[in-house]
Each structure stands twice: as structure tokens, then as C-alpha cells.
Amino acid sequence: MRLIRALIALLLLAGPAAAQNYPERAIRILVGFTPGSATDISARMFAQKLGENWNVTVTVENLPGGGGSVGGERVGKSAPDGYTLYWGANGALTINPSLQTNPTFEPLRDLAPVARLLVMPSILAVNNDVPAKTVTELIALAKAQPGKLSFASPGAGPPQHIACEVFKHQFGLDIVHVPYRGANFTDVIGGRITMTFQNAGSILPTVREGKLRGLAVTSLKRSPNMPEFPTMVESGVPGFEVTSWFGLLAPAGTPAPIIAKLHREAVKIVQHPHMVENFGKIGLDVVADPPDVFANVIRTDTAKWAKVIKEAGIKAGE
């Protein structure tokens, strides 16, 4: 019994000691999407500041696939020591579980939420030669040409894909889905694809440069960072809201003191006025939810999207 008590005492002391010395070496943050995506851009902005604040090397590694789930699964199998982290988007964490037939990755089983940090809407944009100047006109065009229009998304399952599927279902539209790996909308610019829903962080500069025509944002309220775009609701799509959010997660089993230390630093970073301004330039709003709130957001959003996916008949391969 004395030996057992001694072992328990050592285990209890191990967590605080690990946090006190953490970090002692380089940290890597895995992103489940390609370079240039909103997930990647926001992760790199965060990683740079984390490295500066802690005086350690913080690298971002892109591991696209499975709508972001491949990166999350890799982190979930990593050592729970705080040196491999996941910059997770809600597509992988709350949508994919309802799309995949036999998921091998379960977010709240395999990962420990650290903080939900940023939220952004997507922008519905069309090629400049498309005659529709509003969402209402786009709906009319799609109804007049069933199966002729197409939309690009960053893969099967991310919020941008779900946004268009919900849009199609709501109005009974026949629009062809063309999935890409990550934020790739060059074919929309070139006119080979009609339209796209893309995170504002990826597409806002392109729209403002006039290379694509932005019709609406997917949040319930206009974004203060891009007030020139009406919401989908204002544009005649009742109740439409499909936004993206990003957060930091660690492998399940990471000591609580390390999670707490990461959370404090993450919130400090995103709430710094300079970072708030820079995130705002690409359409990102700061939220900074703690681990327990973040975990609850994952649970409630998973249930919400499961219902939407079932009612709309959305399939991963669409």
C-alpha cells in the first residue's frame, strides 16, 4: 500500500512539473487542409506569435485529407505531451462524424480541447461572367438550368460544402458539386466552375480585387469586417447560417496543467489588439472559449449538423 501511495503521489506531481518546464523543445501544429486555406492562414498567424512569445520553434504542418480529419486523427495518435497540436476546424470536428460511415477518428475521444479561438463566415461568390448579381437571381438561374451550374468546395464535408448542400436542399436546386483539396477556387475565376462557398479568410482578397463577385455571407448578421456583403437571410434564404470556427486541440490524455498553460497563452495571443486587427482583415472574429465551453460547442454542433445532414440527405462523396 505504501508503494501504491508513493506511485500515486508521483503521478500527481508529474503533471504540474511537466507544465512548469513546458515547452522545452519545438512544437508542431497540424492543419488538415492545404496551404492557403483559411485554416492554414489562421494557424500560421497563431503559430508565429506563439513561437515569439515562448521563444521556441513552432511549425505548421499541412496534412490534408478527409475534410480535415486526417490531421486530427494523426494528432490523436501522437504523444500527449503538448508538442503536437491540432488547429481544428468545425468541418472535421463536428460535420465529418455524421458523413463518414465508419469513422476512425472521434474528436472528443481522441483530442483534448484547449480553446475555440476564431469564427468566420463563408462568402458565396460567382464567376464574374455569371449573369446573377444577387442570390435571388442565382436561385432563378439554377432553377432555369438544372444540372448546368456547378460549385467548388474545399472537399467533401467542410462547412463550405455543407453550405451549398443546404442551399440546394432549401430550394430544390440541381447544382453539381466539384470538390477540391483545400481552398482552390481558380476554376471559378477561370469560368470552368460557376460558383463557390469559401471561408472569408481565403476568398475575401480575391473578391475585393474584383476577380470574383461576392453575393452574400453565411452568418446570420453582417460581419463588421466586411459589411459590404449582405447575409444569406437578407438575400432571401430564410434561417441560413453556416459559419466556420477554428480552435486549438491536443491529444487526449495531455496533462491538465499543460492544457491550462496552452489555453492561457492562446487566449492572450488572439486577444492582443494587433492580432485582433490582423484577424479582422481576413474576416475572423475572436471568441476565445475555454476547454469546457469548447467541448460543449463540439457536442452541440455535432448534433446540429447530424440533423441537417440527415434531413438534406448529404453524402460524403457528393
PDB file of N, CA, C and O in Angstrom, residues 28-63:
ATOM      1  N   ARG A  28       4.874  21.444 -32.941  1.00  0.00           N
ATOM      2  CA  ARG A  28       4.313  21.441 -34.291  1.00  0.00           C
ATOM      3  C   ARG A  28       2.798  21.444 -34.195  1.00  0.00           C
ATOM      4  O   ARG A  28       2.205  20.804 -33.325  1.00  0.00           O
ATOM      5  N   ILE A  29       2.196  22.214 -35.106  1.00  0.00           N
ATOM      6  CA  ILE A  29       0.743  22.320 -35.174  1.00  0.00           C
ATOM      7  C   ILE A  29       0.297  21.742 -36.509  1.00  0.00           C
ATOM      8  O   ILE A  29       0.717  22.223 -37.568  1.00  0.00           O
ATOM      9  N   LEU A  30      -0.540  20.714 -36.462  1.00  0.00           N
ATOM     10  CA  LEU A  30      -1.032  20.081 -37.691  1.00  0.00           C
ATOM     11  C   LEU A  30      -2.316  20.751 -38.152  1.00  0.00           C
ATOM     12  O   LEU A  30      -3.192  21.065 -37.346  1.00  0.00           O
ATOM     13  N   VAL A  31      -2.388  20.971 -39.465  1.00  0.00           N
ATOM     14  CA  VAL A  31      -3.559  21.559 -40.115  1.00  0.00           C
ATOM     15  C   VAL A  31      -4.067  20.552 -41.135  1.00  0.00           C
ATOM     16  O   VAL A  31      -3.288  20.022 -41.925  1.00  0.00           O
ATOM     17  N   GLY A  32      -5.371  20.311 -41.130  1.00  0.00           N
ATOM     18  CA  GLY A  32      -5.936  19.284 -42.012  1.00  0.00           C
ATOM     19  C   GLY A  32      -6.275  19.756 -43.410  1.00  0.00           C
ATOM     20  O   GLY A  32      -6.994  19.062 -44.126  1.00  0.00           O
ATOM     21  N   PHE A  33      -5.750  20.925 -43.811  1.00  0.00           N
ATOM     22  CA  PHE A  33      -6.039  21.462 -45.141  1.00  0.00           C
ATOM     23  C   PHE A  33      -4.763  21.974 -45.796  1.00  0.00           C
ATOM     24  O   PHE A  33      -3.724  22.094 -45.148  1.00  0.00           O
ATOM     25  N   THR A  34      -4.870  22.296 -47.062  1.00  0.00           N
ATOM     26  CA  THR A  34      -3.712  22.709 -47.850  1.00  0.00           C
ATOM     27  C   THR A  34      -3.270  24.127 -47.488  1.00  0.00           C
ATOM     28  O   THR A  34      -4.042  24.914 -46.940  1.00  0.00           O
ATOM     29  N   PRO A  35      -2.031  24.475 -47.823  1.00  0.00           N
ATOM     30  CA  PRO A  35      -1.577  25.856 -47.634  1.00  0.00           C
ATOM     31  C   PRO A  35      -2.465  26.825 -48.406  1.00  0.00           C
ATOM     32  O   PRO A  35      -2.903  26.540 -49.511  1.00  0.00           O
ATOM     33  N   GLY A  36      -2.743  27.969 -47.786  1.00  0.00           N
ATOM     34  CA  GLY A  36      -3.583  28.970 -48.435  1.00  0.00           C
ATOM     35  C   GLY A  36      -5.031  28.921 -48.005  1.00  0.00           C
ATOM     36  O   GLY A  36      -5.781  29.870 -48.253  1.00  0.00           O
ATOM     37  N   SER A  37      -5.450  27.828 -47.366  1.00  0.00           N
ATOM     38  CA  SER A  37      -6.816  27.753 -46.851  1.00  0.00           C
ATOM     39  C   SER A  37      -6.931  28.654 -45.621  1.00  0.00           C
ATOM     40  O   SER A  37      -5.928  29.048 -45.014  1.00  0.00           O
ATOM     41  N   ALA A  38      -8.171  28.993 -45.255  1.00  0.00           N
ATOM     42  CA  ALA A  38      -8.381  29.835 -44.076  1.00  0.00           C
ATOM     43  C   ALA A  38      -7.842  29.158 -42.815  1.00  0.00           C
ATOM     44  O   ALA A  38      -7.296  29.817 -41.927  1.00  0.00           O
ATOM     45  N   THR A  39      -7.994  27.836 -42.747  1.00  0.00           N
ATOM     46  CA  THR A  39      -7.470  27.094 -41.597  1.00  0.00           C
ATOM     47  C   THR A  39      -5.966  27.245 -41.526  1.00  0.00           C
ATOM     48  O   THR A  39      -5.399  27.498 -40.456  1.00  0.00           O
ATOM     49  N   ASP A  40      -5.302  27.116 -42.666  1.00  0.00           N
ATOM     50  CA  ASP A  40      -3.847  27.229 -42.724  1.00  0.00           C
ATOM     51  C   ASP A  40      -3.380  28.647 -42.398  1.00  0.00           C
ATOM     52  O   ASP A  40      -2.448  28.839 -41.610  1.00  0.00           O
ATOM     53  N   ILE A  41      -4.035  29.643 -42.996  1.00  0.00           N
ATOM     54  CA  ILE A  41      -3.622  31.035 -42.781  1.00  0.00           C
ATOM     55  C   ILE A  41      -3.730  31.419 -41.309  1.00  0.00           C
ATOM     56  O   ILE A  41      -2.809  31.989 -40.718  1.00  0.00           O
ATOM     57  N   SER A  42      -4.872  31.098 -40.701  1.00  0.00           N
ATOM     58  CA  SER A  42      -5.064  31.455 -39.291  1.00  0.00           C
ATOM     59  C   SER A  42      -4.107  30.687 -38.390  1.00  0.00           C
ATOM     60  O   SER A  42      -3.589  31.235 -37.407  1.00  0.00           O
ATOM     61  N   ALA A  43      -3.832  29.427 -38.716  1.00  0.00           N
ATOM     62  CA  ALA A  43      -2.897  28.633 -37.920  1.00  0.00           C
ATOM     63  C   ALA A  43      -1.496  29.233 -37.964  1.00  0.00           C
ATOM     64  O   ALA A  43      -0.799  29.291 -36.946  1.00  0.00           O
ATOM     65  N   ARG A  44      -1.073  29.680 -39.126  1.00  0.00           N
ATOM     66  CA  ARG A  44       0.271  30.249 -39.260  1.00  0.00           C
ATOM     67  C   ARG A  44       0.403  31.587 -38.540  1.00  0.00           C
ATOM     68  O   ARG A  44       1.449  31.892 -37.963  1.00  0.00           O
ATOM     69  N   MET A  45      -0.660  32.375 -38.563  1.00  0.00           N
ATOM     70  CA  MET A  45      -0.644  33.624 -37.809  1.00  0.00           C
ATOM     71  C   MET A  45      -0.499  33.344 -36.313  1.00  0.00           C
ATOM     72  O   MET A  45       0.282  34.000 -35.614  1.00  0.00           O
ATOM     73  N   PHE A  46      -1.249  32.356 -35.844  1.00  0.00           N
ATOM     74  CA  PHE A  46      -1.190  31.989 -34.425  1.00  0.00           C
ATOM     75  C   PHE A  46       0.170  31.389 -34.072  1.00  0.00           C
ATOM     76  O   PHE A  46       0.773  31.746 -33.053  1.00  0.00           O
ATOM     77  N   ALA A  47       0.664  30.477 -34.903  1.00  0.00           N
ATOM     78  CA  ALA A  47       1.919  29.776 -34.622  1.00  0.00           C
ATOM     79  C   ALA A  47       3.098  30.742 -34.539  1.00  0.00           C
ATOM     80  O   ALA A  47       3.983  30.589 -33.687  1.00  0.00           O
ATOM     81  N   GLN A  48       3.118  31.718 -35.418  1.00  0.00           N
ATOM     82  CA  GLN A  48       4.213  32.685 -35.394  1.00  0.00           C
ATOM     83  C   GLN A  48       4.260  33.431 -34.064  1.00  0.00           C
ATOM     84  O   GLN A  48       5.326  33.596 -33.460  1.00  0.00           O
ATOM     85  N   LYS A  49       3.093  33.847 -33.597  1.00  0.00           N
ATOM     86  CA  LYS A  49       3.037  34.587 -32.334  1.00  0.00           C
ATOM     87  C   LYS A  49       3.351  33.691 -31.146  1.00  0.00           C
ATOM     88  O   LYS A  49       4.030  34.122 -30.198  1.00  0.00           O
ATOM     89  N   LEU A  50       2.894  32.441 -31.187  1.00  0.00           N
ATOM     90  CA  LEU A  50       3.195  31.509 -30.102  1.00  0.00           C
ATOM     91  C   LEU A  50       4.695  31.284 -29.997  1.00  0.00           C
ATOM     92  O   LEU A  50       5.262  31.274 -28.898  1.00  0.00           O
ATOM     93  N   GLY A  51       5.357  31.098 -31.141  1.00  0.00           N
ATOM     94  CA  GLY A  51       6.801  30.903 -31.143  1.00  0.00           C
ATOM     95  C   GLY A  51       7.541  32.108 -30.589  1.00  0.00           C
ATOM     96  O   GLY A  51       8.511  31.968 -29.822  1.00  0.00           O
ATOM     97  N   GLU A  52       7.075  33.300 -30.955  1.00  0.00           N
ATOM     98  CA  GLU A  52       7.718  34.523 -30.457  1.00  0.00           C
ATOM     99  C   GLU A  52       7.541  34.662 -28.949  1.00  0.00           C
ATOM    100  O   GLU A  52       8.483  34.985 -28.228  1.00  0.00           O
ATOM    101  N   ASN A  53       6.334  34.399 -28.466  1.00  0.00           N
ATOM    102  CA  ASN A  53       6.049  34.574 -27.041  1.00  0.00           C
ATOM    103  C   ASN A  53       6.790  33.574 -26.174  1.00  0.00           C
ATOM    104  O   ASN A  53       7.235  33.900 -25.061  1.00  0.00           O
ATOM    105  N   TRP A  54       6.920  32.330 -26.655  1.00  0.00           N
ATOM    106  CA  TRP A  54       7.545  31.289 -25.858  1.00  0.00           C
ATOM    107  C   TRP A  54       9.007  31.037 -26.229  1.00  0.00           C
ATOM    108  O   TRP A  54       9.668  30.203 -25.616  1.00  0.00           O
ATOM    109  N   ASN A  55       9.475  31.739 -27.247  1.00  0.00           N
ATOM    110  CA  ASN A  55      10.871  31.609 -27.675  1.00  0.00           C
ATOM    111  C   ASN A  55      11.231  30.166 -28.016  1.00  0.00           C
ATOM    112  O   ASN A  55      12.295  29.661 -27.644  1.00  0.00           O
ATOM    113  N   VAL A  56      10.316  29.505 -28.724  1.00  0.00           N
ATOM    114  CA  VAL A  56      10.576  28.151 -29.228  1.00  0.00           C
ATOM    115  C   VAL A  56      10.148  28.113 -30.697  1.00  0.00           C
ATOM    116  O   VAL A  56       9.397  28.973 -31.166  1.00  0.00           O
ATOM    117  N   THR A  57      10.630  27.125 -31.403  1.00  0.00           N
ATOM    118  CA  THR A  57      10.215  26.944 -32.793  1.00  0.00           C
ATOM    119  C   THR A  57       8.823  26.325 -32.826  1.00  0.00           C
ATOM    120  O   THR A  57       8.580  25.301 -32.191  1.00  0.00           O
ATOM    121  N   VAL A  58       7.896  26.954 -33.539  1.00  0.00           N
ATOM    122  CA  VAL A  58       6.546  26.419 -33.713  1.00  0.00           C
ATOM    123  C   VAL A  58       6.295  26.305 -35.207  1.00  0.00           C
ATOM    124  O   VAL A  58       6.273  27.312 -35.921  1.00  0.00           O
ATOM    125  N   THR A  59       6.152  25.096 -35.695  1.00  0.00           N
ATOM    126  CA  THR A  59       5.960  24.861 -37.126  1.00  0.00           C
ATOM    127  C   THR A  59       4.522  24.440 -37.405  1.00  0.00           C
ATOM    128  O   THR A  59       3.851  23.855 -36.550  1.00  0.00           O
ATOM    129  N   VAL A  60       4.073  24.739 -38.611  1.00  0.00           N
ATOM    130  CA  VAL A  60       2.757  24.306 -39.066  1.00  0.00           C
ATOM    131  C   VAL A  60       2.948  23.263 -40.158  1.00  0.00           C
ATOM    132  O   VAL A  60       3.680  23.481 -41.117  1.00  0.00           O
ATOM    133  N   GLU A  61       2.324  22.121 -39.973  1.00  0.00           N
ATOM    134  CA  GLU A  61       2.427  21.020 -40.931  1.00  0.00           C
ATOM    135  C   GLU A  61       1.059  20.763 -41.549  1.00  0.00           C
ATOM    136  O   GLU A  61       0.081  20.522 -40.835  1.00  0.00           O
ATOM    137  N   ASN A  62       0.976  20.829 -42.871  1.00  0.00           N
ATOM    138  CA  ASN A  62      -0.284  20.581 -43.571  1.00  0.00           C
ATOM    139  C   ASN A  62      -0.443  19.098 -43.866  1.00  0.00           C
ATOM    140  O   ASN A  62       0.450  18.475 -44.427  1.00  0.00           O
ATOM    141  N   LEU A  63      -1.582  18.560 -43.466  1.00  0.00           N
ATOM    142  CA  LEU A  63      -1.870  17.153 -43.698  1.00  0.00           C
ATOM    143  C   LEU A  63      -3.317  17.043 -44.196  1.00  0.00           C
ATOM    144  O   LEU A  63      -4.216  16.631 -43.466  1.00  0.00           O
TER     145      LEU A  63
END
